[in-house]
Amino acid sequence: MMYKIDQARLGELFAAIAEKKDLFLPVKKADQTDFALWTKEAEVDLDTLRTVKSPKDCFFPQSETLYNTSLEEGKLSIDAAALCDRDFVVFGMRACDVQAVKVLDNVFLADPVDTYYAARREHAVLVAGACHEPEETCFCKVFGIDAAAPAADVATWRVGEALYWKALTKKGEALSEVVKEHLTPAEESAVEEAQTQIRSIIDKLPYSHLKLDVFKETPMMELFDSDRWEEMYKPCLACGTCTFVCPTCQCYDIRDFKTKDGVQRYRCWDSCMYSDFTMMAHGNMRTSQMQRFRQRFMHKLVYYPDNYEGMFSCVGCGRCVSKCPAALNIVKVIKTMGGEG
Amino acid sequence: MGECTCATGTGNKKQDILIPMIGVITDIRTETPDVKTFRVVGRDGKKLFEHMPGQCAMVSVPGVGEAMFSITSSPTNTQFQEFSIKRCGVLTDCLHGMSPGDEVTVRGPYGNAFPVETALKGENLLFIAGGIGLAPLRSVINYVLDKRENYGTVEILYGSRSMEDLVQLKEIQEVWCKTEGVDVYLTIDREQEGWNGHVGFVPSYLKEIGFSTNKTVLVCGPPIMIKFVLSGLMEMGFKREQIYTTLELRMKCGIGKCGRCNIGSKYVCKDGPVFRFDEIDELPPEY
Ligand SMILES: Cc1cc2nc3c(=O)[nH]c(=O)nc-3n(C[C@H](O)[C@H](O)[C@H](O)COP(=O)(O)OP(=O)(O)OC[C@H]3O[C@@H](n4cnc5c(N)ncnc54)[C@H](O)[C@@H]3O)c2cc1C
Ligand code: SF4
Ligand code: SF4
Ligand code: FES
């Protein structure tokens, strides 16, 4: 069922959601837009196409406590961190970032389930916005993602003065129910023209026609042994930016933080681009940046798809394309390996 | 995001698999100048969990570190679990300084196991270990000796740098050497006073003995030893499908999620650590 709300009244919609659930949405702070908790004062920014950081830390925070331990008279005690028990809404996600959550689900919800992640997923409602002005760095189409019809709990479109709202799942319908007094029924066809337009812009984007067949058809070891990695990696600074901004990168570290009463064991994002990622007493299995660079892209384009029925661990969001200080990125890798479309 | 109230929610505390159990160290044996064997039970005095030979567990001293260790005791031991730990860094240093009664955290068991109840059943077995590499194999050896009737011949080739560096020497001499139908071959790298056994590296001793190929081989040790043992076995006519080993990669989660131990499409913590050589051949050589 399609609904709509006047865009000028979105503040009321947000307030109504926030009354019942935590609401995260793109907020502009110091000229940078990222997902943040909604407040009346927040400068909501639905125009910026892509947040600098992806919304993945709504589900897989950059750092989170797993448990606390303390030692008293030689006796250890362990106190598990509480799981998320508050419903929350992530509003304004893009189709690519929604797909990225599915990429993470495959890893974190597989047996044995990561209960911290699972609790957040259970309590989350994903509200996505169609991308009316896709950018040159976008290549979601390559991964079969339709930015004109994001596959979230609720999809929204901004057409004219209105924001159109359509629930696609039970969770989405429940959210519609919560805010129903702010919504008025609308015609399904109201967004069709906008959708056609989005699809036609996307079709003309420079990276929309990259081909991924080479990664499906070439034997893994042939790709691994390719001379192209050596040609490509050189400018890489091993800064890890590409992994931190990436909505699908899921590597983490587990570390300890000493508090005044004990030890907090937390996990935090880590990066396969760092030289100590695989360091061991008897050596390091990836001693050169070439090997680490290759690992990141082989994982996204070959290893992950091998484990998950061909699904790639890249959603074409373009964050690594715009943020790498050395102008390296997955598009270059795809093209260099033979995926020029 | 910082403001997410969820990370510090008040929700229930369903135990995540990453949350460890408390283990009490009940015994510590000094094996070599840098290896000690730790016996661990739960606070109730019972074994912490059941495992299969080859599986590992994450042992930790909170505030110091957490690391993966092979469970060196056999599953047939109903009383406790043991870890043989080589001192080589922050956590292992700290563990070496501990005393019986001290507590650690343990989570596991993780990984696959040697296929003792399937592929290895009924087979003649040859175990080849170097140094601390005996740790995972000791679990299999004692399992096999406790279920002797299920397996064929048992041969054990074990070597270390020196006499002092042979782990579990007492058990080897008093139990394995005295068990009927078990042949034990020991070697040390260099001549040493008080040693009248074989001297030389494991791979060359292997060729000297010249085992027949009607058996399955389990090999664990330093990467360089494994490399030469493997080529020795190939020369002797063994096939890669007949040889098992364990891979050791840096690990953090132990459950195939943190990405640390990923090689090719495999996660060594979950799909390994036990691999057959023909399976390893299909992985990128990043181990
Ligand atoms: C599947 C598996 C089974 C293992 N079984 C045993 C065993 O039975 N007995 C045993 O003594 N050791 C075993 N190890 C190795 C053991 O995990 C490391 O020795 C341990 O992590 C070192 O911790 P540390 O804090 O003392 O060293 P650190 O202070 O963390 O580091 C010291 C050095 O060790 C390196 N290191 C860190 N983590 C590892 C690691 N996981 N493996 C190797 N080096 C590492 C560091 O990079 C550094 O060079 C096993 C490792 C794996 C992955
Ligand atoms: S590819 Fe670019 S962003 Fe990624 S680590 Fe290298 S320099 Fe940094
Ligand atoms: S690899 Fe780059 S384009 Fe692909 S999902 Fe990650 S950040 Fe986005
Ligand atoms: S240790 Fe985390 S994936 Fe293997």
XYZ file of C-alpha atoms and ligand atoms in Angstrom:
701
model
C 0.000 0.000 0.000
C 1.445 3.363 -1.049
C 1.201 6.336 1.306
C 2.533 9.840 1.221
C 3.434 12.692 3.487
C 4.229 16.281 2.724
C 8.007 16.703 2.856
C 7.536 19.888 4.849
C 5.982 17.758 7.586
C 8.775 15.178 7.831
C 9.803 16.645 11.173
C 6.465 15.500 12.571
C 6.976 12.036 11.132
C 10.418 11.809 12.708
C 9.076 13.006 16.041
C 6.327 10.395 15.908
C 8.827 7.613 15.192
C 11.249 8.882 17.820
C 8.514 8.819 20.418
C 8.312 5.037 20.072
C 11.737 4.006 18.819
C 15.270 5.274 18.441
C 15.559 6.928 15.066
C 18.811 7.120 13.140
C 19.043 9.111 9.961
C 21.535 11.161 7.950
C 22.499 14.233 9.967
C 24.869 16.949 8.856
C 27.496 17.925 11.383
C 30.513 20.088 10.621
C 29.831 19.723 6.899
C 29.835 15.930 6.944
C 26.708 13.812 6.756
C 26.521 10.562 8.687
C 23.828 8.496 10.348
C 23.092 9.791 13.844
C 20.347 9.707 16.430
C 17.514 12.084 15.555
C 16.856 15.005 17.856
C 14.700 18.081 17.326
C 17.844 20.129 16.797
C 19.549 17.723 14.377
C 20.177 19.037 10.880
C 18.591 16.187 8.930
C 20.134 15.868 5.476
C 18.270 13.669 3.022
C 19.876 15.313 0.015
C 23.404 14.024 0.388
C 23.389 10.833 -1.634
C 25.887 8.900 0.371
C 26.964 9.295 3.984
C 30.724 9.249 4.580
C 30.483 6.332 6.988
C 28.019 3.644 6.028
C 25.074 2.854 8.288
C 26.704 -0.474 9.147
C 27.561 0.722 12.610
C 23.876 0.772 13.490
C 24.177 -3.038 13.417
C 27.885 -3.656 13.781
C 29.236 -0.694 15.745
C 32.774 0.505 15.177
C 33.464 -0.520 18.744
C 31.314 -2.418 21.222
C 31.798 -4.054 24.576
C 31.352 -7.816 24.599
C 31.722 -8.353 28.334
C 33.409 -7.056 31.448
C 35.582 -9.095 33.720
C 36.879 -8.466 37.182
C 39.297 -10.270 39.422
C 38.752 -10.330 43.165
C 40.897 -12.390 45.479
C 41.975 -14.596 42.617
C 38.393 -15.192 41.417
C 37.363 -14.039 37.965
C 33.886 -12.894 37.159
C 32.416 -12.290 33.737
C 29.545 -9.955 33.061
C 28.170 -10.155 29.533
C 27.192 -6.883 27.877
C 23.440 -6.534 27.515
C 21.958 -7.105 24.097
C 20.069 -4.441 22.209
C 16.456 -4.473 23.404
C 15.145 -1.213 21.950
C 13.450 -1.037 18.604
C 15.125 1.375 16.277
C 14.586 2.720 12.802
C 17.307 3.545 10.313
C 15.731 6.071 7.975
C 17.137 7.164 4.642
C 19.302 4.176 3.847
C 20.219 3.691 0.204
C 19.510 0.524 -1.761
C 23.209 -0.374 -1.802
C 23.510 -0.026 1.974
C 20.425 -2.185 2.441
C 22.015 -4.894 0.315
C 25.190 -4.486 2.401
C 23.212 -5.436 5.497
C 22.317 -8.693 3.755
C 26.007 -9.275 3.085
C 26.691 -8.837 6.803
C 23.695 -11.012 7.747
C 25.216 -13.941 5.859
C 28.258 -13.775 8.099
C 26.913 -12.726 11.474
C 23.648 -14.660 11.441
C 25.250 -17.917 10.264
C 25.627 -20.587 12.898
C 26.997 -19.845 15.487
C 24.923 -16.677 15.519
C 26.506 -13.454 16.673
C 23.897 -12.575 19.282
C 24.942 -8.919 19.587
C 24.402 -8.383 15.880
C 21.287 -10.566 15.773
C 19.633 -8.562 18.545
C 20.213 -5.322 16.677
C 18.904 -6.778 13.443
C 15.824 -8.072 15.199
C 15.062 -4.650 16.647
C 15.876 -2.692 13.495
C 13.473 -1.415 10.882
C 15.148 -0.343 7.648
C 13.576 2.564 5.828
C 15.293 3.251 2.529
C 15.101 6.147 0.146
C 15.273 5.802 -3.624
C 18.304 7.561 -5.139
C 16.869 10.334 -7.268
C 20.284 11.745 -8.085
C 22.787 8.915 -8.352
C 26.397 9.955 -8.733
C 29.191 9.000 -11.092
C 30.832 6.808 -8.459
C 27.717 4.623 -8.081
C 27.719 1.159 -9.621
C 25.029 -0.679 -7.670
C 23.471 -1.822 -10.935
C 26.460 -4.076 -11.526
C 25.374 -6.077 -8.491
C 21.756 -6.265 -9.531
C 20.635 -3.644 -7.019
C 17.762 -1.395 -8.056
C 18.246 2.051 -6.557
C 14.765 3.004 -7.779
C 13.131 0.340 -5.611
C 15.213 -0.286 -2.506
C 14.496 -3.681 -0.922
C 14.134 -2.516 2.688
C 11.297 -2.828 5.252
C 9.930 0.433 3.928
C 10.853 2.105 0.632
C 10.408 5.830 0.162
C 10.551 8.200 -2.803
C 10.719 11.986 -2.848
C 8.596 13.237 -5.696
C 7.513 16.857 -5.936
C 6.389 18.096 -2.531
C 5.733 14.602 -1.190
C 7.601 11.727 0.315
C 5.996 8.466 -0.815
C 6.104 5.590 1.652
C 5.564 1.914 0.966
C 5.965 -0.915 3.448
C 7.484 -4.043 1.938
C 7.693 -6.350 4.967
C 5.746 -7.098 8.155
C 8.164 -4.927 10.108
C 7.577 -2.151 7.620
C 3.802 -2.500 7.936
C 4.068 -2.316 11.706
C 6.026 0.917 11.366
C 3.419 2.324 8.969
C 0.857 1.563 11.645
C 2.860 3.526 14.239
C 2.933 6.637 12.060
C -0.357 6.158 10.226
C -1.910 9.434 11.304
C 0.869 11.241 9.457
C 0.397 9.280 6.237
C -2.284 9.576 3.612
C -3.013 6.911 0.999
C -1.518 7.502 -2.433
C -1.436 5.928 -5.891
C 1.221 3.304 -6.631
C 1.765 4.967 -9.964
C 2.844 8.242 -8.332
C 6.462 7.087 -8.189
C 6.654 5.276 -11.501
C 7.900 8.201 -13.498
C 10.575 8.930 -10.902
C 11.634 5.287 -10.991
C 11.967 5.310 -14.757
C 14.052 8.424 -14.532
C 16.353 6.973 -11.863
C 16.893 3.850 -13.915
C 17.719 5.830 -16.984
C 20.271 7.989 -15.141
C 21.855 4.892 -13.647
C 22.059 3.273 -17.015
C 24.237 6.147 -18.203
C 26.629 6.167 -15.240
C 30.250 5.454 -16.197
C 30.612 2.269 -14.087
C 27.145 0.827 -14.544
C 28.255 -1.654 -17.145
C 31.247 -3.232 -15.489
C 31.275 -6.990 -15.979
C 31.859 -9.408 -13.161
C 31.894 -12.601 -15.211
C 35.665 -12.808 -15.076
C 35.437 -13.373 -11.309
C 32.864 -16.104 -11.716
C 34.469 -17.910 -14.590
C 38.193 -17.767 -13.891
C 39.611 -20.375 -11.498
C 40.427 -18.853 -8.114
C 44.140 -19.601 -8.296
C 44.438 -17.999 -11.704
C 42.996 -14.745 -10.353
C 45.136 -15.028 -7.233
C 48.319 -15.536 -9.270
C 47.580 -12.743 -11.741
C 50.434 -10.284 -12.384
C 47.887 -7.487 -12.313
C 47.916 -7.240 -8.523
C 51.559 -6.271 -8.587
C 50.779 -3.557 -11.150
C 47.826 -2.200 -9.225
C 48.712 -2.145 -5.548
C 51.738 0.168 -5.551
C 50.045 3.477 -4.623
C 48.235 1.819 -1.670
C 49.209 3.507 1.593
C 47.747 0.762 3.779
C 45.640 3.414 5.491
C 42.576 1.177 5.788
C 40.166 3.942 4.747
C 38.570 1.704 2.119
C 37.710 -0.923 4.723
C 36.355 1.505 7.306
C 34.013 3.304 4.932
C 32.893 0.080 3.287
C 29.403 -1.071 4.287
C 30.255 -4.745 3.784
C 33.686 -5.014 5.390
C 33.204 -7.111 8.481
C 36.658 -7.899 9.896
C 37.026 -7.175 13.576
C 39.566 -7.277 16.351
C 38.965 -8.198 19.994
C 40.816 -6.087 22.530
C 40.969 -5.309 26.211
C 40.531 -1.996 27.943
C 41.480 -1.735 31.588
C 38.895 0.112 33.643
C 39.127 1.008 37.308
C 37.148 -2.085 38.310
C 38.405 -4.617 35.833
C 38.743 -5.284 32.171
C 36.372 -4.414 29.393
C 36.726 -6.767 26.455
C 35.490 -5.071 23.318
C 35.524 -5.656 19.621
C 36.248 -3.049 17.025
C 36.551 -2.836 13.278
C 39.854 -3.994 11.903
C 41.362 -3.962 8.446
C 42.989 -6.650 6.325
C 44.966 -3.785 4.776
C 47.078 -3.468 7.951
C 50.432 -5.198 8.154
C 49.867 -6.654 11.632
C 46.485 -8.153 10.766
C 48.006 -11.585 10.210
C 51.215 -11.230 12.247
C 52.170 -14.347 14.179
C 55.071 -15.564 16.256
C 56.448 -17.664 13.414
C 55.915 -15.059 10.735
C 53.326 -13.250 8.714
C 51.387 -14.945 5.951
C 50.928 -11.643 4.116
C 54.191 -9.753 4.332
C 53.687 -7.329 1.460
C 51.035 -4.704 0.824
C 50.405 -6.385 -2.515
C 49.264 -9.510 -0.691
C 47.014 -7.518 1.643
C 45.570 -5.492 -1.218
C 44.876 -8.700 -3.112
C 43.205 -10.234 -0.055
C 40.703 -7.396 0.264
C 39.563 -7.571 -3.323
C 39.777 -11.343 -3.738
C 37.588 -11.631 -0.659
C 34.974 -9.258 -2.026
C 34.926 -10.577 -5.569
C 35.887 -14.249 -5.316
C 36.025 -15.789 -1.832
C 32.802 -14.325 -0.461
C 30.785 -15.196 -3.594
C 32.238 -18.700 -3.405
C 30.741 -19.091 0.073
C 27.403 -17.365 -0.535
C 25.953 -18.582 -3.785
C 27.567 -16.008 -5.987
C 26.599 -12.952 -3.939
C 29.380 -10.363 -4.072
C 30.658 -8.608 -0.980
C 30.573 -5.263 -2.736
C 27.389 -3.301 -3.339
C 28.799 -0.596 -5.578
C 28.259 2.208 -3.087
C 31.342 3.994 -4.397
C 32.653 5.006 -0.968
C 36.083 3.508 -1.587
C 36.047 5.145 -4.998
C 35.645 8.614 -3.565
C 37.645 8.202 -0.352
C 40.870 6.377 -1.195
C 43.671 8.936 -0.904
C 45.642 7.033 -3.528
C 42.803 6.792 -6.047
C 42.702 3.023 -5.806
C 39.419 1.224 -5.563
C 37.387 -1.776 -6.469
C 36.351 -0.286 -9.808
C 40.006 -0.137 -10.852
C 40.422 -3.704 -9.703
C 37.395 -4.940 -11.634
C 38.512 -3.147 -14.781
C 42.128 -4.213 -14.535
C 41.192 -7.825 -13.964
C 39.194 -7.770 -17.165
C 35.754 -6.543 -16.160
C 35.574 -3.455 -18.368
C 32.015 -3.233 -19.608
C 27.939 6.458 15.845
C 28.500 6.740 19.547
C 24.962 7.652 20.471
C 23.509 4.229 19.733
C 21.793 3.304 22.924
C 21.750 -0.310 21.850
C 25.369 -1.071 22.555
C 24.690 -0.281 26.181
C 21.118 -1.536 26.198
C 19.485 -3.111 29.171
C 18.434 -6.162 27.196
C 18.756 -9.745 28.278
C 22.148 -11.347 28.571
C 21.752 -14.386 26.413
C 25.246 -15.824 26.293
C 27.050 -15.086 23.110
C 29.486 -17.680 21.839
C 32.278 -15.131 22.287
C 31.693 -15.065 26.039
C 34.082 -17.451 27.738
C 33.799 -19.837 30.647
C 35.956 -19.559 33.722
C 38.680 -22.168 33.917
C 40.741 -23.048 36.961
C 44.321 -24.170 36.452
C 44.796 -27.276 38.591
C 48.252 -28.371 37.507
C 51.213 -26.960 35.615
C 54.020 -29.169 34.287
C 57.249 -27.736 32.972
C 57.924 -29.643 29.759
C 60.857 -27.776 28.281
C 62.589 -24.460 28.978
C 59.793 -22.665 27.107
C 56.793 -25.027 27.160
C 54.470 -25.716 30.059
C 51.399 -27.913 30.114
C 48.370 -26.497 31.904
C 45.564 -28.623 33.236
C 42.244 -26.766 33.307
C 38.796 -27.556 34.750
C 35.673 -25.564 35.482
C 35.025 -24.096 38.920
C 32.929 -27.152 39.689
C 36.038 -29.285 39.211
C 34.650 -30.881 36.060
C 35.782 -30.834 32.472
C 34.721 -27.589 30.768
C 33.327 -29.130 27.581
C 33.614 -32.125 25.285
C 35.908 -31.895 22.277
C 37.389 -34.036 19.504
C 41.119 -34.500 18.788
C 42.559 -31.578 16.838
C 40.093 -28.999 18.126
C 41.313 -25.843 19.824
C 40.146 -23.358 22.414
C 40.672 -19.686 23.145
C 42.444 -19.237 26.456
C 42.741 -15.820 27.979
C 43.922 -13.771 30.896
C 41.664 -10.706 30.827
C 43.662 -7.538 30.430
C 46.573 -9.465 28.942
C 45.283 -11.235 25.870
C 43.400 -14.131 24.386
C 44.845 -16.746 22.021
C 44.096 -20.037 20.367
C 45.689 -23.238 21.659
C 45.270 -26.853 20.666
C 43.619 -29.015 23.261
C 46.398 -31.496 23.839
C 44.505 -33.848 26.137
C 42.442 -36.625 24.626
C 38.640 -36.516 24.547
C 38.782 -39.865 26.344
C 40.077 -38.044 29.375
C 36.914 -37.430 31.387
C 38.506 -35.277 34.088
C 40.122 -32.226 32.546
C 41.541 -30.491 29.481
C 45.224 -29.776 28.923
C 47.062 -27.178 26.860
C 50.789 -27.267 26.083
C 51.818 -23.650 25.704
C 55.042 -22.230 24.356
C 56.190 -18.938 25.798
C 56.489 -16.472 22.932
C 54.674 -13.259 23.759
C 52.527 -11.254 26.121
C 49.794 -13.766 26.971
C 51.962 -16.873 26.936
C 54.492 -15.105 29.215
C 51.744 -14.279 31.654
C 50.385 -17.853 31.587
C 53.861 -19.198 32.285
C 53.942 -17.043 35.411
C 50.685 -18.459 36.794
C 50.209 -21.060 39.527
C 47.689 -23.818 40.209
C 44.507 -22.288 41.554
C 44.732 -19.272 39.246
C 41.826 -18.627 36.930
C 41.748 -18.032 33.188
C 38.929 -17.776 30.678
C 38.337 -20.473 28.101
C 35.989 -20.621 25.129
C 35.583 -23.376 22.608
C 36.007 -25.980 21.391
C 36.613 -24.545 17.940
C 37.348 -25.919 14.530
C 37.096 -29.307 12.930
C 38.956 -32.367 14.200
C 41.069 -35.192 12.855
C 38.541 -37.648 11.403
C 39.213 -40.285 14.070
C 35.726 -41.765 13.813
C 35.530 -41.769 10.019
C 38.455 -41.650 7.586
C 41.075 -42.694 10.128
C 39.126 -45.618 11.545
C 40.733 -48.969 10.800
C 43.780 -47.302 9.250
C 47.452 -47.730 10.045
C 48.603 -44.415 11.467
C 51.906 -42.591 11.273
C 52.281 -39.497 13.463
C 55.067 -37.044 12.675
C 55.637 -34.110 15.024
C 58.232 -31.426 15.594
C 58.590 -29.402 18.803
C 55.332 -27.941 20.131
C 53.609 -29.526 17.105
C 53.145 -32.576 19.281
C 50.365 -30.700 21.137
C 47.513 -31.375 18.687
C 48.807 -34.853 17.781
C 49.066 -35.954 21.412
C 45.278 -35.649 21.657
C 44.839 -37.985 18.685
C 47.529 -40.414 19.837
C 45.982 -40.881 23.271
C 42.524 -41.165 21.744
C 43.768 -43.882 19.407
C 45.595 -45.720 22.190
C 42.427 -45.656 24.316
C 40.429 -47.119 21.435
C 43.248 -49.313 20.213
C 41.030 -51.936 18.593
C 39.644 -49.374 16.132
C 42.961 -48.664 14.467
C 45.795 -50.526 12.757
C 49.473 -50.016 13.461
C 50.590 -46.874 15.275
C 53.978 -45.291 14.594
C 55.172 -42.041 16.101
C 58.112 -39.996 14.860
C 58.876 -37.026 17.072
C 61.789 -34.640 17.092
C 62.887 -31.433 18.782
C 65.877 -29.143 18.940
C 67.383 -30.856 21.982
C 66.590 -33.435 24.640
C 65.204 -30.697 26.869
C 62.885 -29.540 24.109
C 60.979 -32.796 23.753
C 57.463 -32.137 25.054
C 55.636 -34.852 27.071
C 58.817 -36.950 27.317
C 57.589 -38.726 30.437
C 54.333 -39.840 28.825
C 56.159 -40.838 25.653
C 58.619 -43.043 27.546
C 56.275 -44.421 30.171
C 53.110 -44.880 28.173
C 53.559 -44.741 24.403
C 56.852 -46.666 24.262
C 55.401 -49.344 26.499
C 52.133 -49.826 24.624
C 52.133 -52.935 22.494
C 51.941 -52.359 18.758
C 53.168 -48.784 19.047
C 56.551 -47.837 17.596
C 58.097 -44.612 18.778
C 61.019 -42.929 17.000
C 62.601 -39.966 18.766
C 65.243 -37.621 17.425
C 66.994 -34.400 18.378
C 68.684 -31.919 16.054
C 72.233 -32.051 17.475
C 74.459 -34.469 19.470
C 74.043 -34.025 23.187
C 75.519 -35.578 26.293
C 73.171 -38.080 27.899
C 71.285 -38.761 24.664
C 71.876 -42.095 23.019
C 68.908 -41.932 20.679
C 68.839 -40.755 17.083
C 70.347 -37.426 16.100
C 69.183 -35.489 13.022
C 66.246 -33.535 11.672
C 62.805 -35.136 11.456
C 62.624 -35.148 7.620
C 65.951 -36.974 7.212
C 65.139 -39.475 9.981
C 61.859 -40.106 8.180
C 63.708 -41.157 5.039
C 66.189 -43.266 7.002
C 63.379 -45.253 8.582
C 61.554 -45.516 5.261
C 57.934 -46.182 6.193
C 55.736 -48.191 3.850
C 52.868 -46.306 2.266
C 50.004 -48.433 3.579
C 49.106 -45.837 6.186
C 47.628 -42.430 6.870
C 50.009 -39.740 8.055
C 49.283 -36.945 10.545
C 51.973 -34.285 10.634
C 52.290 -31.175 12.831
C 55.213 -28.903 13.512
C 57.012 -25.792 12.338
C 56.149 -24.847 8.723
C 59.690 -25.547 7.535
C 59.623 -29.073 8.983
C 56.229 -29.749 7.449
C 57.519 -28.656 4.061
C 60.449 -31.094 4.103
C 58.436 -33.907 5.668
C 55.859 -33.516 2.928
C 58.420 -33.732 0.142
C 60.022 -36.714 1.906
C 56.668 -38.484 2.056
C 56.039 -37.734 -1.617
C 59.390 -39.258 -2.524
C 58.482 -42.323 -0.510
C 55.334 -42.728 -2.587
C 52.660 -41.338 -0.263
C 49.769 -39.479 -1.866
C 48.643 -36.063 -0.655
C 45.212 -37.530 0.171
C 46.932 -39.724 2.776
C 48.432 -36.853 4.739
C 46.744 -34.590 7.284
C 48.116 -31.533 9.014
C 46.911 -28.494 10.923
C 47.290 -24.898 9.788
C 48.070 -22.142 12.225
C 46.963 -18.620 11.434
C 46.365 -15.591 13.572
C 42.914 -15.900 15.141
C 40.578 -13.643 17.066
C 36.999 -14.894 17.004
C 37.446 -18.612 16.363
C 34.061 -18.841 14.637
C 34.631 -17.685 11.075
C 33.453 -14.101 11.455
C 36.330 -11.751 12.276
C 38.114 -12.456 8.985
C 41.519 -12.924 10.571
C 42.237 -16.485 9.488
C 40.700 -16.309 6.028
C 42.608 -18.002 3.194
C 40.749 -18.375 -0.066
C 37.163 -19.325 0.680
C 38.148 -21.041 3.929
C 38.350 -19.877 7.497
C 41.018 -21.877 9.273
C 39.302 -21.477 12.662
C 36.070 -23.016 11.429
C 36.884 -25.073 8.315
C 40.237 -26.149 9.845
C 42.617 -26.282 11.575
C 42.815 -29.859 10.282
C 43.269 -30.149 6.518
C 44.325 -32.891 4.149
C 47.156 -31.896 1.846
C 45.080 -32.227 -1.291
C 42.666 -29.710 0.291
C 45.528 -27.356 1.133
C 46.708 -27.526 -2.477
C 43.467 -25.824 -3.485
C 44.084 -22.848 -1.192
C 46.151 -19.800 -2.027
C 49.563 -20.390 -0.403
C 49.056 -17.926 2.435
C 49.909 -20.057 5.461
C 44.810 -23.167 15.670
C 45.972 -22.758 16.545
C 46.469 -23.654 17.475
C 47.543 -23.292 18.297
N 47.990 -24.185 19.208
C 49.000 -23.839 20.033
C 49.462 -24.729 21.040
O 48.938 -25.834 21.220
N 50.486 -24.328 21.818
C 51.090 -23.105 21.672
O 52.018 -22.800 22.418
N 50.666 -22.233 20.726
C 49.632 -22.564 19.913
N 49.202 -21.656 18.977
C 49.880 -20.365 18.851
C 49.402 -19.382 19.883
O 48.084 -18.984 19.595
C 50.315 -18.140 19.906
O 51.579 -18.535 20.312
C 49.795 -17.093 20.834
O 48.761 -16.387 20.216
C 50.831 -16.088 21.238
O 50.168 -15.193 22.123
P 50.977 -14.153 22.997
O 50.018 -13.155 23.550
O 51.847 -14.825 23.968
O 51.866 -13.485 21.919
P 51.763 -11.987 21.444
O 52.395 -11.121 22.485
O 50.396 -11.665 20.985
O 52.658 -12.078 20.205
C 53.952 -12.557 20.226
C 54.214 -12.938 18.855
O 53.258 -13.939 18.502
C 52.479 -13.490 17.440
N 51.121 -14.053 17.546
C 49.993 -13.470 17.950
N 48.958 -14.299 17.803
C 49.429 -15.444 17.291
C 48.835 -16.681 16.881
N 47.526 -16.923 16.951
N 49.646 -17.651 16.420
C 50.953 -17.446 16.337
N 51.538 -16.304 16.689
C 50.797 -15.314 17.139
C 52.570 -12.013 17.469
O 52.319 -11.431 16.236
C 54.017 -11.827 17.886
O 54.900 -11.995 16.828
C 48.131 -22.010 18.166
C 47.618 -21.106 17.242
C 46.555 -21.462 16.442
C 46.021 -20.482 15.479
S 43.326 0.993 -1.204
Fe 43.332 3.223 -0.761
S 41.920 3.486 0.993
Fe 42.442 1.273 0.875
S 44.226 1.037 2.265
Fe 45.068 1.400 0.195
S 45.381 3.639 0.126
Fe 43.998 3.263 1.878
S 34.183 -2.183 -1.881
Fe 33.941 0.043 -2.172
S 32.192 0.265 -3.577
Fe 32.161 -1.850 -2.807
S 30.763 -1.772 -1.061
Fe 32.856 -1.469 -0.240
S 33.150 0.758 -0.193
Fe 31.352 0.356 -1.493
S 39.522 -16.393 13.844
Fe 37.924 -15.047 13.243
S 37.454 -15.789 11.284
Fe 38.834 -17.271 12.030
